[in-house]
PDB file of C-alpha atoms and ligand atoms in Angstrom:
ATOM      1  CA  UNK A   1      32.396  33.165  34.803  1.00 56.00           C
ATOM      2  CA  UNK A   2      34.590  30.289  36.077  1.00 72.00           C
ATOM      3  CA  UNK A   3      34.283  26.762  34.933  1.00 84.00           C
ATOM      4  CA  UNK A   4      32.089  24.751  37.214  1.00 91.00           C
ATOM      5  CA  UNK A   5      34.045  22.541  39.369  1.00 96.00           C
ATOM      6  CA  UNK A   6      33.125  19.080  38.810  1.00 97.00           C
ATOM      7  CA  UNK A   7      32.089  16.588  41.607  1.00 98.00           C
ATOM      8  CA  UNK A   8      32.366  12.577  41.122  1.00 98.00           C
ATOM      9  CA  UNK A   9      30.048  10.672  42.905  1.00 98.00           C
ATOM     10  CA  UNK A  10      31.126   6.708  43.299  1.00 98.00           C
ATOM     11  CA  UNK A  11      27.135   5.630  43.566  1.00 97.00           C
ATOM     12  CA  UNK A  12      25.059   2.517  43.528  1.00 94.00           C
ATOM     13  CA  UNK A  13      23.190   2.617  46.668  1.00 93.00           C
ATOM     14  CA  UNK A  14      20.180   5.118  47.586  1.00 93.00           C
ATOM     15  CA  UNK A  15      21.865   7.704  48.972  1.00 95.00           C
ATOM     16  CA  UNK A  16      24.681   7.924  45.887  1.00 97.00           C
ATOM     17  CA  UNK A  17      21.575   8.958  43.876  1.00 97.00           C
ATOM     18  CA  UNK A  18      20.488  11.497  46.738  1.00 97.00           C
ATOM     19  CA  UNK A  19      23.777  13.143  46.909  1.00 98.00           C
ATOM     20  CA  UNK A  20      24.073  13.823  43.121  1.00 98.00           C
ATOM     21  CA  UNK A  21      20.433  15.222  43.351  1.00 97.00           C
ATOM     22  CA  UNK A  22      21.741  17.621  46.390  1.00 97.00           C
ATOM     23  CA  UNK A  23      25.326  18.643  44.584  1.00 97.00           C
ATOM     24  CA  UNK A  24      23.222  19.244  41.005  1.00 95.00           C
ATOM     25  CA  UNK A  25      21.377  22.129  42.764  1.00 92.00           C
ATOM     26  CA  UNK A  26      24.279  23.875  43.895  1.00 95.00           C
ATOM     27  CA  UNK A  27      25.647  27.045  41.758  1.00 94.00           C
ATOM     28  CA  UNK A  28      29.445  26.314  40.177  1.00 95.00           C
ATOM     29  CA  UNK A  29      29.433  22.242  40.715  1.00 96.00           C
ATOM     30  CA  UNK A  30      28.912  19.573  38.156  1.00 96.00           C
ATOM     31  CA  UNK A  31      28.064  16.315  39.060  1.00 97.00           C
ATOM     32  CA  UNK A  32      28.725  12.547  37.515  1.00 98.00           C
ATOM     33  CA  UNK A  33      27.611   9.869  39.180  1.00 98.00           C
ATOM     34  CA  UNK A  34      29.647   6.669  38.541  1.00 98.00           C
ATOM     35  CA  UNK A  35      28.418   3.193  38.569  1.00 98.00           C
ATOM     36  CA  UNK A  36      30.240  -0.072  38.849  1.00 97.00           C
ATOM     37  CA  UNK A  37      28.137  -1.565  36.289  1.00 94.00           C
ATOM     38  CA  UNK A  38      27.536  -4.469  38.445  1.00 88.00           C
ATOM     39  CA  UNK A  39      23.503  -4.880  37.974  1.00 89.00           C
ATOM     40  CA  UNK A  40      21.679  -5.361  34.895  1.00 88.00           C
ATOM     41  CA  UNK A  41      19.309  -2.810  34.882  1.00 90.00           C
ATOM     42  CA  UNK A  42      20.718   0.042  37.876  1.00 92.00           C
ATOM     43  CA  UNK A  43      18.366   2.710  38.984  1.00 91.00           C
ATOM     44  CA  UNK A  44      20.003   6.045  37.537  1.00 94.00           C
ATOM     45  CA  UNK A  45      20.746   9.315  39.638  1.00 95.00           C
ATOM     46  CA  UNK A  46      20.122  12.647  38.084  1.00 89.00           C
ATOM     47  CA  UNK A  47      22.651  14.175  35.971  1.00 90.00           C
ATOM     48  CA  UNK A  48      25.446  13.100  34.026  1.00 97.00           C
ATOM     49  CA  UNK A  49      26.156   9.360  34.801  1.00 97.00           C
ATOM     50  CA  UNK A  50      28.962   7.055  33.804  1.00 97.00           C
ATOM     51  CA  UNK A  51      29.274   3.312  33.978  1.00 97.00           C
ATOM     52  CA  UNK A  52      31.884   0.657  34.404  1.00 97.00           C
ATOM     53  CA  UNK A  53      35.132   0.275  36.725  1.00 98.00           C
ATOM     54  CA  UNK A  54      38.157   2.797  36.108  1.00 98.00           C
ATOM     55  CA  UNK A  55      40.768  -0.216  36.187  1.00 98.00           C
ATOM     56  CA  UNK A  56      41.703   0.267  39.806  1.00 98.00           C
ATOM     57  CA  UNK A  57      43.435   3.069  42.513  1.00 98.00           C
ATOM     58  CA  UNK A  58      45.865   3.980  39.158  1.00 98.00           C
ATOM     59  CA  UNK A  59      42.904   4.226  36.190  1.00 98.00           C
ATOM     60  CA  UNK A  60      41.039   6.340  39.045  1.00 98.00           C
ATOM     61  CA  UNK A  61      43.433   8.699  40.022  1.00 98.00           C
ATOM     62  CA  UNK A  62      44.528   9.113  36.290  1.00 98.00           C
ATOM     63  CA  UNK A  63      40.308   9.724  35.645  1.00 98.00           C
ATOM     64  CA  UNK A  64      40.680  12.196  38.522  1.00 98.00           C
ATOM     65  CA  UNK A  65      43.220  14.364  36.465  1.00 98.00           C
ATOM     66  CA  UNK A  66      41.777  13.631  33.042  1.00 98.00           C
ATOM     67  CA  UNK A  67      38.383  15.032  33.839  1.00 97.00           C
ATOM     68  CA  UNK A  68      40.006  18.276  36.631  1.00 97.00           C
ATOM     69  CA  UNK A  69      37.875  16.218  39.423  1.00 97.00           C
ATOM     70  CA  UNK A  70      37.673  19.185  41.979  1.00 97.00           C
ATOM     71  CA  UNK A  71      35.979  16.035  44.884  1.00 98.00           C
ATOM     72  CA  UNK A  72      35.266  12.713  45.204  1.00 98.00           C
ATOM     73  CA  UNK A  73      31.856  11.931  47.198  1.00 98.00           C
ATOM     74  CA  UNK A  74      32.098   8.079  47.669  1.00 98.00           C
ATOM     75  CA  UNK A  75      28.640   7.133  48.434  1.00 98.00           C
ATOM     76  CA  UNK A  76      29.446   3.356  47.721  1.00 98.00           C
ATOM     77  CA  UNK A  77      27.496   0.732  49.474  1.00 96.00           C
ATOM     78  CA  UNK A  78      29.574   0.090  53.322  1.00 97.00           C
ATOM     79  CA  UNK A  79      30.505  -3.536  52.192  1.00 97.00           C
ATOM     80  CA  UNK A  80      32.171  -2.114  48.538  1.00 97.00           C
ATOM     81  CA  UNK A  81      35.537  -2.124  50.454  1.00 97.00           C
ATOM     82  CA  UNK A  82      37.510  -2.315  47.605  1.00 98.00           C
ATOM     83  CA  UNK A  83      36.200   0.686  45.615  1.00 98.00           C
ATOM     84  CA  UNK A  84      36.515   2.438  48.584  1.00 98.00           C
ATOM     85  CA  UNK A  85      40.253   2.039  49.037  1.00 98.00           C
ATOM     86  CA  UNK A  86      40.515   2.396  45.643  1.00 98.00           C
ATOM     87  CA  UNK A  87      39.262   6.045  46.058  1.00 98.00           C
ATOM     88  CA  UNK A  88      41.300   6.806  49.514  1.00 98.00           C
ATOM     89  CA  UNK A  89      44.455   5.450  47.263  1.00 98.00           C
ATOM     90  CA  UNK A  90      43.441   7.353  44.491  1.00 98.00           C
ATOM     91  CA  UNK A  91      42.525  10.515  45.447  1.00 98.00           C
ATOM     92  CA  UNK A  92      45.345  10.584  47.901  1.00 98.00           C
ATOM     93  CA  UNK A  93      48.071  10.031  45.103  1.00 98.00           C
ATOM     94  CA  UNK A  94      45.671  12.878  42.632  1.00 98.00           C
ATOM     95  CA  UNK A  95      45.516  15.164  45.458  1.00 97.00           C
ATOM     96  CA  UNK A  96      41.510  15.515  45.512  1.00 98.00           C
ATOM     97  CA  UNK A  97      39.441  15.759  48.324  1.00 98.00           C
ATOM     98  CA  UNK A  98      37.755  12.594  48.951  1.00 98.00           C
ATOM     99  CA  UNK A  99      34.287  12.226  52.072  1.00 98.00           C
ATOM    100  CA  UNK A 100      33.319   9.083  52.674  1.00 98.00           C
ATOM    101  CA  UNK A 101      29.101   8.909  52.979  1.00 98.00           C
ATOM    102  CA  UNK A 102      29.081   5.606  55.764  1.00 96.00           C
ATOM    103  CA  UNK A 103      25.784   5.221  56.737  1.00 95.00           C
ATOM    104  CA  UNK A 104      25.774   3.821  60.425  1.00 96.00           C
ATOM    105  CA  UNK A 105      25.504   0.162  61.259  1.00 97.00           C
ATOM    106  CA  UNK A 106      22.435  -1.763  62.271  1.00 98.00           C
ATOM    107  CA  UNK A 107      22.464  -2.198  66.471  1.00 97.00           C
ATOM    108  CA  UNK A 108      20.442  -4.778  67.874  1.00 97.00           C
ATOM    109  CA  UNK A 109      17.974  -3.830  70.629  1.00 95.00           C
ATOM    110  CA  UNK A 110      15.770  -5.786  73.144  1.00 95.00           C
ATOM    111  CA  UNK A 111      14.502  -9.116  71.637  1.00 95.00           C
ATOM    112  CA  UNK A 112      16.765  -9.649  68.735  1.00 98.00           C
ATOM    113  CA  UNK A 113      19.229 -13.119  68.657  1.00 98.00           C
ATOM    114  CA  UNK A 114      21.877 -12.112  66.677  1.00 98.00           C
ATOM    115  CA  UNK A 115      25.042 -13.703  66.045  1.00 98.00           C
ATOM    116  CA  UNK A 116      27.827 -11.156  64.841  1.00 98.00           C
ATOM    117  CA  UNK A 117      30.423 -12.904  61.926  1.00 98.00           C
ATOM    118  CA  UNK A 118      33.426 -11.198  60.577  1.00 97.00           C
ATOM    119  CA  UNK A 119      33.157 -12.721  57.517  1.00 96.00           C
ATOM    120  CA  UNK A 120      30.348 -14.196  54.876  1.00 97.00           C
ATOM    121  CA  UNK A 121      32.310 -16.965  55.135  1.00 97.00           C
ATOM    122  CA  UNK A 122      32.318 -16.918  59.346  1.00 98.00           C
ATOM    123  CA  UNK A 123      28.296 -16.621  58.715  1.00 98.00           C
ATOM    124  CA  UNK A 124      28.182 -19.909  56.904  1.00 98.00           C
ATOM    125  CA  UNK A 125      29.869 -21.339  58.925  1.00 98.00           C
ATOM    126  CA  UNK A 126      27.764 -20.398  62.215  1.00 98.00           C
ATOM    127  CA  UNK A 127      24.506 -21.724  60.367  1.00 98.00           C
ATOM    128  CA  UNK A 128      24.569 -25.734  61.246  1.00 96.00           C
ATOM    129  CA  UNK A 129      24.555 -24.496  64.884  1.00 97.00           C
ATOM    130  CA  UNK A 130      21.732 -22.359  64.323  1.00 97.00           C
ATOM    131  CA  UNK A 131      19.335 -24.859  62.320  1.00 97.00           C
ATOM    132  CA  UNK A 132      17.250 -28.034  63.457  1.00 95.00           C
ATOM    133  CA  UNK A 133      19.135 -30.501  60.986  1.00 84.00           C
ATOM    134  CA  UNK A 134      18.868 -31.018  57.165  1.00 84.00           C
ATOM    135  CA  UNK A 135      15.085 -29.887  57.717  1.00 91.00           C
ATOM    136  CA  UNK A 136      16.494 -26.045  58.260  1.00 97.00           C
ATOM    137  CA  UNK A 137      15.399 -23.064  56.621  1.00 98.00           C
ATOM    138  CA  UNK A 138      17.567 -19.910  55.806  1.00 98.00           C
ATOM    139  CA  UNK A 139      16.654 -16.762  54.474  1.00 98.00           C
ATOM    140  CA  UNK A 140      19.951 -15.093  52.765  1.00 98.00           C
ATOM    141  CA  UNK A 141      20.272 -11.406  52.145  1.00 98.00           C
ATOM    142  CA  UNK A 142      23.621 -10.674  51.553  1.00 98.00           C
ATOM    143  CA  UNK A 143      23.896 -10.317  48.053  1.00 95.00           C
ATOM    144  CA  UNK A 144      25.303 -12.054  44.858  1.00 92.00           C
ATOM    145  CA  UNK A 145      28.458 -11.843  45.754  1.00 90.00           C
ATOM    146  CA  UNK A 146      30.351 -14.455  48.126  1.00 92.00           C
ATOM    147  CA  UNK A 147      27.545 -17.380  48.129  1.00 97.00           C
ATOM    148  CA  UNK A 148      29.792 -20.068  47.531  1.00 97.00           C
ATOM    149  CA  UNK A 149      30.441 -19.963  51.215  1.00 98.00           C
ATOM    150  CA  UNK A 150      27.004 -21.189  51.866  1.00 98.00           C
ATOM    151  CA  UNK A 151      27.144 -24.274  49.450  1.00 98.00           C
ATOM    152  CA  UNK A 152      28.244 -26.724  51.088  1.00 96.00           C
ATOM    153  CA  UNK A 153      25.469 -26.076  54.240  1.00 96.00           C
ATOM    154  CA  UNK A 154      23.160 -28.642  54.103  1.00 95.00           C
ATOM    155  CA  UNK A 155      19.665 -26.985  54.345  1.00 97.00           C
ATOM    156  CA  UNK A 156      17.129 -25.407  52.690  1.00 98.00           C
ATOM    157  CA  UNK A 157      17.699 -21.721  51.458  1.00 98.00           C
ATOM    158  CA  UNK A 158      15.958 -18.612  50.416  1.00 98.00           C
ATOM    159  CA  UNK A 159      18.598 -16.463  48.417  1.00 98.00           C
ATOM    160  CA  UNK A 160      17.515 -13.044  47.870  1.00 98.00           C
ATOM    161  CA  UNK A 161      19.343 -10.657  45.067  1.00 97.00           C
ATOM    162  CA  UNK A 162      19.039  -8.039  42.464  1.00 94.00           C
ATOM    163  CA  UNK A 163      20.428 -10.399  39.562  1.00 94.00           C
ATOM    164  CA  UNK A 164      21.150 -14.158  39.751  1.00 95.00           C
ATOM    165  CA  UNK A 165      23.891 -15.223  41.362  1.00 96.00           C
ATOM    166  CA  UNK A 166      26.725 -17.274  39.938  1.00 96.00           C
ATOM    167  CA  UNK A 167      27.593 -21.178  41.055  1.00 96.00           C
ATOM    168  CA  UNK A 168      28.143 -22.502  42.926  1.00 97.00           C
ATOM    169  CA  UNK A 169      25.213 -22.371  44.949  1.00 98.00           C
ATOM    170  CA  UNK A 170      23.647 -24.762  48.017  1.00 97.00           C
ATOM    171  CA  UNK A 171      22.362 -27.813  46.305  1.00 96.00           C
ATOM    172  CA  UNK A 172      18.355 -26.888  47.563  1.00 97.00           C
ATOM    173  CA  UNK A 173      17.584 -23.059  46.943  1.00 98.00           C
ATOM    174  CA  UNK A 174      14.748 -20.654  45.508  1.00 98.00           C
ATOM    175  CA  UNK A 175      15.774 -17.541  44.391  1.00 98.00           C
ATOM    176  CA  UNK A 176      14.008 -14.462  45.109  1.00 98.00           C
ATOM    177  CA  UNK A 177      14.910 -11.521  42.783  1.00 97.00           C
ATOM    178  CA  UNK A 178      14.211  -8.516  44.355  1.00 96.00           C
ATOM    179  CA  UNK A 179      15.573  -5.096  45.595  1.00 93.00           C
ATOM    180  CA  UNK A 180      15.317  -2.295  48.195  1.00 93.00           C
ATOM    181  CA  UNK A 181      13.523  -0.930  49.930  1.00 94.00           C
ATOM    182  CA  UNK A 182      11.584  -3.647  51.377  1.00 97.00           C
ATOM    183  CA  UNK A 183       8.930  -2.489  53.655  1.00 98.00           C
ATOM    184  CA  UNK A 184       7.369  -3.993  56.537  1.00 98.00           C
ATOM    185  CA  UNK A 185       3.935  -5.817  55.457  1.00 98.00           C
ATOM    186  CA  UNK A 186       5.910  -7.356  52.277  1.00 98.00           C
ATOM    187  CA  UNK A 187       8.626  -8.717  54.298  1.00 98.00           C
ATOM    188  CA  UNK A 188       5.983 -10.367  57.117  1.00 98.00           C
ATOM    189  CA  UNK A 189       3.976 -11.716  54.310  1.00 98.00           C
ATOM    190  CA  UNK A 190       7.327 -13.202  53.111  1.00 98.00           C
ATOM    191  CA  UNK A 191       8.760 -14.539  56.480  1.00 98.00           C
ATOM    192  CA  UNK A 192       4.843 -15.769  56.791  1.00 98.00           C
ATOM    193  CA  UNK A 193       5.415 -18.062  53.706  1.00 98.00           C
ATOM    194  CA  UNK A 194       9.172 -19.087  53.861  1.00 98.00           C
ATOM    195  CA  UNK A 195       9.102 -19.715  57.750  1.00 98.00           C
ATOM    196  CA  UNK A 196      12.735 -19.088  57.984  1.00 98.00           C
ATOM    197  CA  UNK A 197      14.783 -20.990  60.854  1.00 98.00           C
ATOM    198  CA  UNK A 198      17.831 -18.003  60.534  1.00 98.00           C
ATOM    199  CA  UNK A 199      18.030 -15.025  58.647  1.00 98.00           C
ATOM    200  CA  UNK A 200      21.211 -13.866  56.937  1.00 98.00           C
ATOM    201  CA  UNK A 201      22.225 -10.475  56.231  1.00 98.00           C
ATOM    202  CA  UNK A 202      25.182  -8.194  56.069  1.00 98.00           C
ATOM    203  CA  UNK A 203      25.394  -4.944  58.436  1.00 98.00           C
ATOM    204  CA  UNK A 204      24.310  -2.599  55.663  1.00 97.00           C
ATOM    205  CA  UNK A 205      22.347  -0.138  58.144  1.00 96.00           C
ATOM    206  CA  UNK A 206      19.912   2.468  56.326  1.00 94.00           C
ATOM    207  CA  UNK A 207      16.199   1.732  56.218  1.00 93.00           C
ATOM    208  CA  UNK A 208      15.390   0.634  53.009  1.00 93.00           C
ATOM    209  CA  UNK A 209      16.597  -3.204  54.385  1.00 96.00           C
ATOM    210  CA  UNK A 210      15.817  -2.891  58.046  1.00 97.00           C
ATOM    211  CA  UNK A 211      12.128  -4.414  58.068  1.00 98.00           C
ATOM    212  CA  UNK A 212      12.868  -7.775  57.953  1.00 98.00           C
ATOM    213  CA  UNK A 213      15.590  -7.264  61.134  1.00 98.00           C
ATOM    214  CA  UNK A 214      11.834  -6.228  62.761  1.00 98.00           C
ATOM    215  CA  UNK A 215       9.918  -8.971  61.544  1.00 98.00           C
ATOM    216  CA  UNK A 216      12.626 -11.572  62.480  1.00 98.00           C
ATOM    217  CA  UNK A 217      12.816 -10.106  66.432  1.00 98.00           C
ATOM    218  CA  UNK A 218       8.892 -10.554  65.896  1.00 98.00           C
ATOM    219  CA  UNK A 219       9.160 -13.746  65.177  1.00 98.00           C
ATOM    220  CA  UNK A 220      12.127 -15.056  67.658  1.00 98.00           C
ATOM    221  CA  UNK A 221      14.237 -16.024  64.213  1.00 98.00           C
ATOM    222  CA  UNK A 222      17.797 -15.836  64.820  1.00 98.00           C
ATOM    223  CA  UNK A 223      19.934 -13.212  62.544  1.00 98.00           C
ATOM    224  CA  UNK A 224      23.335 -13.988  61.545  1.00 98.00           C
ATOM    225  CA  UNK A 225      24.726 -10.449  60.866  1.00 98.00           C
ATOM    226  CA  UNK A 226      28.316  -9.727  58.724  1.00 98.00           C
ATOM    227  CA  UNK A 227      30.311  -6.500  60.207  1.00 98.00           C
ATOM    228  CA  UNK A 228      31.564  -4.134  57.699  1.00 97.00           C
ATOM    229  CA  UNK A 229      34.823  -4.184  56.542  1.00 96.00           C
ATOM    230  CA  UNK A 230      36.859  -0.897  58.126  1.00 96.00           C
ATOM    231  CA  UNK A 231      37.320   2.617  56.294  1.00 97.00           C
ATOM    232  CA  UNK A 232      40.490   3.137  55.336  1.00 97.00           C
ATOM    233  CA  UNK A 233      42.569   5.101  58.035  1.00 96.00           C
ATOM    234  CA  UNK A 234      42.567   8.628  57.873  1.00 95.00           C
ATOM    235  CA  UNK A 235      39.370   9.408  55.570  1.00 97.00           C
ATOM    236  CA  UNK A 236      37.271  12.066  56.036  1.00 98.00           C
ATOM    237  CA  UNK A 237      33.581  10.655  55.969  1.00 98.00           C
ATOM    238  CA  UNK A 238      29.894  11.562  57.116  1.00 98.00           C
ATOM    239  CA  UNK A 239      26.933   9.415  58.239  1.00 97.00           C
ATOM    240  CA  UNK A 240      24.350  11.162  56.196  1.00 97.00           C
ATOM    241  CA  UNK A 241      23.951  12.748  52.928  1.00 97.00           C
ATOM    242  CA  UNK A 242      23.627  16.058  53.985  1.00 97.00           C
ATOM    243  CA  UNK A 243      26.665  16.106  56.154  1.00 98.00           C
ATOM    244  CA  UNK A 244      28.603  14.145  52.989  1.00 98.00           C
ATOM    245  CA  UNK A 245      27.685  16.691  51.085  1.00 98.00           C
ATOM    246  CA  UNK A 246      28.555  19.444  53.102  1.00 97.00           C
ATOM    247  CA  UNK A 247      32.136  18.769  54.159  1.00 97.00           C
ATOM    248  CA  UNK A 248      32.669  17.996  50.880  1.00 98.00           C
ATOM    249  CA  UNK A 249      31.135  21.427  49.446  1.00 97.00           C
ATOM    250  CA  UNK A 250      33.892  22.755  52.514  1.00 95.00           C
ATOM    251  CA  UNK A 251      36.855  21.158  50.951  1.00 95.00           C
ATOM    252  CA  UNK A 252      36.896  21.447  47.058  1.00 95.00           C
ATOM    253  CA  UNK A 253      39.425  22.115  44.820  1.00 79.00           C
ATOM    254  CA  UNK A 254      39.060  26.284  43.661  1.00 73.00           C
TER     255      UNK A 254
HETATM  256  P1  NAP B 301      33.776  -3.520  45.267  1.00 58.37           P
HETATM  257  O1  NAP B 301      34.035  -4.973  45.472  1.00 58.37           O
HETATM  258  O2  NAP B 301      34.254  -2.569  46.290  1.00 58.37           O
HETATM  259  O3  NAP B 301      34.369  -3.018  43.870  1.00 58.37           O
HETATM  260  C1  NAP B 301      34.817  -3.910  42.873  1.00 58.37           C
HETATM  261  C2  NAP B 301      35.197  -3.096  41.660  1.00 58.37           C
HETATM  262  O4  NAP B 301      34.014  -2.615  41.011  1.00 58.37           O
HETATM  263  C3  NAP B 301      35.997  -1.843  41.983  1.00 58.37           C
HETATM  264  O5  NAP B 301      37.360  -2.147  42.149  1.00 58.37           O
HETATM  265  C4  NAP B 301      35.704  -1.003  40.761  1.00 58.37           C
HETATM  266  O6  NAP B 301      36.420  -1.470  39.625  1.00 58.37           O
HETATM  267  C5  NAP B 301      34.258  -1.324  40.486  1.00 58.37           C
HETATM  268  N1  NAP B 301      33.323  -0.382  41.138  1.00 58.37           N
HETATM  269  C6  NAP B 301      32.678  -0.524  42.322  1.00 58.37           C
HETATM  270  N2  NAP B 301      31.859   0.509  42.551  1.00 58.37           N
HETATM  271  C7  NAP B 301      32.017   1.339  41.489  1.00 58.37           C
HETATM  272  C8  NAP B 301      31.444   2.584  41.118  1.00 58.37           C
HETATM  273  N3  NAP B 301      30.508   3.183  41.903  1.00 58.37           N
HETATM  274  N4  NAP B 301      31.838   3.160  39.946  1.00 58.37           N
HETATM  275  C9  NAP B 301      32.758   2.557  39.153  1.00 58.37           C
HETATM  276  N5  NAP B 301      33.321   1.369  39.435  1.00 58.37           N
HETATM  277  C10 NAP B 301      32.954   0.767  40.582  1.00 58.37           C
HETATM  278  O7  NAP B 301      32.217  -3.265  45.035  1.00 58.37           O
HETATM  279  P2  NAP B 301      30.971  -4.297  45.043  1.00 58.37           P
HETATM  280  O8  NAP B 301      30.735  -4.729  46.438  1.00 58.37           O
HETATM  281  O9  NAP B 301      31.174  -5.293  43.949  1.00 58.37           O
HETATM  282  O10 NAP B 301      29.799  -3.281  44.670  1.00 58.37           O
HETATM  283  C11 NAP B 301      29.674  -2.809  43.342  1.00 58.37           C
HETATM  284  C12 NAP B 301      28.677  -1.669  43.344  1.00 58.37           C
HETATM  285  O11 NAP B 301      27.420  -2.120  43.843  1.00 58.37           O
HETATM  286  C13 NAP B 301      29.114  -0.500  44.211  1.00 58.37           C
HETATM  287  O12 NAP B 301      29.009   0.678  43.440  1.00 58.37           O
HETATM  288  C14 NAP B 301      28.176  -0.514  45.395  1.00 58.37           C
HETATM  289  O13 NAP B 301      27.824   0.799  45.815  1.00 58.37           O
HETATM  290  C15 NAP B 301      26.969  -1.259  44.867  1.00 58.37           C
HETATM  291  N6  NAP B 301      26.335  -2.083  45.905  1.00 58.37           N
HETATM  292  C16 NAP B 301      27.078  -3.019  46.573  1.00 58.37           C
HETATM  293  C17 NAP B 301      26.472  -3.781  47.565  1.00 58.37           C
HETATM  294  C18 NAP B 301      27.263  -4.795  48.363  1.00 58.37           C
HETATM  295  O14 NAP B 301      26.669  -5.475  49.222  1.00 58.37           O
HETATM  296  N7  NAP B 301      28.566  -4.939  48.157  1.00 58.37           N
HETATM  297  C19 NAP B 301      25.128  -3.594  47.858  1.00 58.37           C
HETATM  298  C20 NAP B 301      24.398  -2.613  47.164  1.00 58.37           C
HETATM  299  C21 NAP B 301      25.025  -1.879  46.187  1.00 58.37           C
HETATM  300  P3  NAP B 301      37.833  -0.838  39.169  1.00 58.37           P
HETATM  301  O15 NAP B 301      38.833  -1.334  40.161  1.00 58.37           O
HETATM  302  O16 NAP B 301      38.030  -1.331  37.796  1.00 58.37           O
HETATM  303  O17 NAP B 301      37.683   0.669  39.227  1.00 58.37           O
END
């Protein structure tokens, strides 16, 4: 019998941990999951796992040949751009089949106020006009990273994250550690209590995030939403697991 081809998985999000479950049932593949290492406590996948960064496009592509990686699923969060070109870069240069899992974006429908910024940084920014004075109250979803954008903004905030994010940080702020999936009576009870003037989040799409997008058109609160960064050109990716999954099963190495 032939050595079973082995599959990486570039993980940290639900649906890295749902693609190793899929690949670990099928005959001939092994799967490793690889995390960045990024939160303190991660929620593990099935199957072999590894942790911690491969030292950029180079360290990946020479991991790629190390370990005979037959395909690269990268089922990396949308706004982990730079692990993502990493991979492109990498398994171009290795010569491994790389699919992209990109879950779609978030589209706003009838009764949502949302104000589209390229940038974190274009979000901050956008907030004075959006809040009644120094009084203002902002709800911020978009992660530990990047923050330092918001520090200077003179209002009250709501910072929502895994782990505790590094300074600097606005002057007045409550933390809420907390992570996916938040579902839809927690995050009323929460917008109930906070009162929040804006919310803040990044275009993640998926579900396990999307309640409070309902509760703020509920409540009229105005959402300042950050677009993805771009795939890199030319990569093959899927919107759904089973799809990723799939064309990469199509296209891996014999
Ligand atoms: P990033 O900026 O694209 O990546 C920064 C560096 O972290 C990469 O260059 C790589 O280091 C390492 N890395 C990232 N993902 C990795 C993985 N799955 N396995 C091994 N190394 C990895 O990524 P990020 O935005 O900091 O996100 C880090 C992780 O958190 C990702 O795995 C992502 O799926 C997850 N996550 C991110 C967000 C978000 O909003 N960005 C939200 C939820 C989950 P080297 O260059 O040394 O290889």
């Amino acid at each position: 019998m032939s050595d079973p081809r082995t599959v990486l998985v570039l993980g940290g999000t639900t649906e890295g941990r749902a693609a190793a479950a899929a690949l670990s049932g099928v005959d001939g593949v092994r799967v490793v999951s690889s995390l960045a290492g990024a939160v303190r406590s991660p929620r593990l996948p099935d199957g072999e796992v590894r942790i911690g960064g491969f030292g950029g496009a180079d360290g990946l592509a020479a991991h790629l040949r190390a370990e005979r990686v037959a395909g690269v699923l990268d089922a990396t969060h949308p706004f982990a751009a730079r692990m993502t070109a990493n991979a492109a870069a990498a398994c171009t240069a290795a010569g491994v089949p790389l699919v992209v899992l990109r879950r779609p974006g978030w589209t706003a429908g009838p009764g949502d106020r949302w104000h589209r910024a390229a940038s974190v940084g274009e979000a901050a920014a956008a907030l004075p006009a959006l809040l009644p004075g120094r009084d203002g109250r902002v709800l911020l979803t978009t992660g530990r990273g990047g923050l330092a954008s918001f520090a200077p903004v003179d209002a009250a905030f709501w910072i929502r994250a895994v782990d505790p994010p590094e300074p600097p940080l606005p002057r007045r702020h409550t933390l809420l550690l907390d992570r996916g999936p938040f579902h839809l009576d927690a995050e009323r009870a929460l917008f109930a209590e906070i009162r929040p003037d804006v919310l803040v989040t990044k275009d993640s799409g998926g579900a396990a995030t999307a309640p409070k997008l309902a509760v703020a058109r509920e409540r009229e609160v105005p959402v300042v939403v950050v677009d993805r960064p771009p795939l890199p050109a030319g990569v093959a990716h899927a919107a759904d697991v089973d799809g990723a999954v799939a064309a990469l099963l199509g296209r891996l190495l014999r």
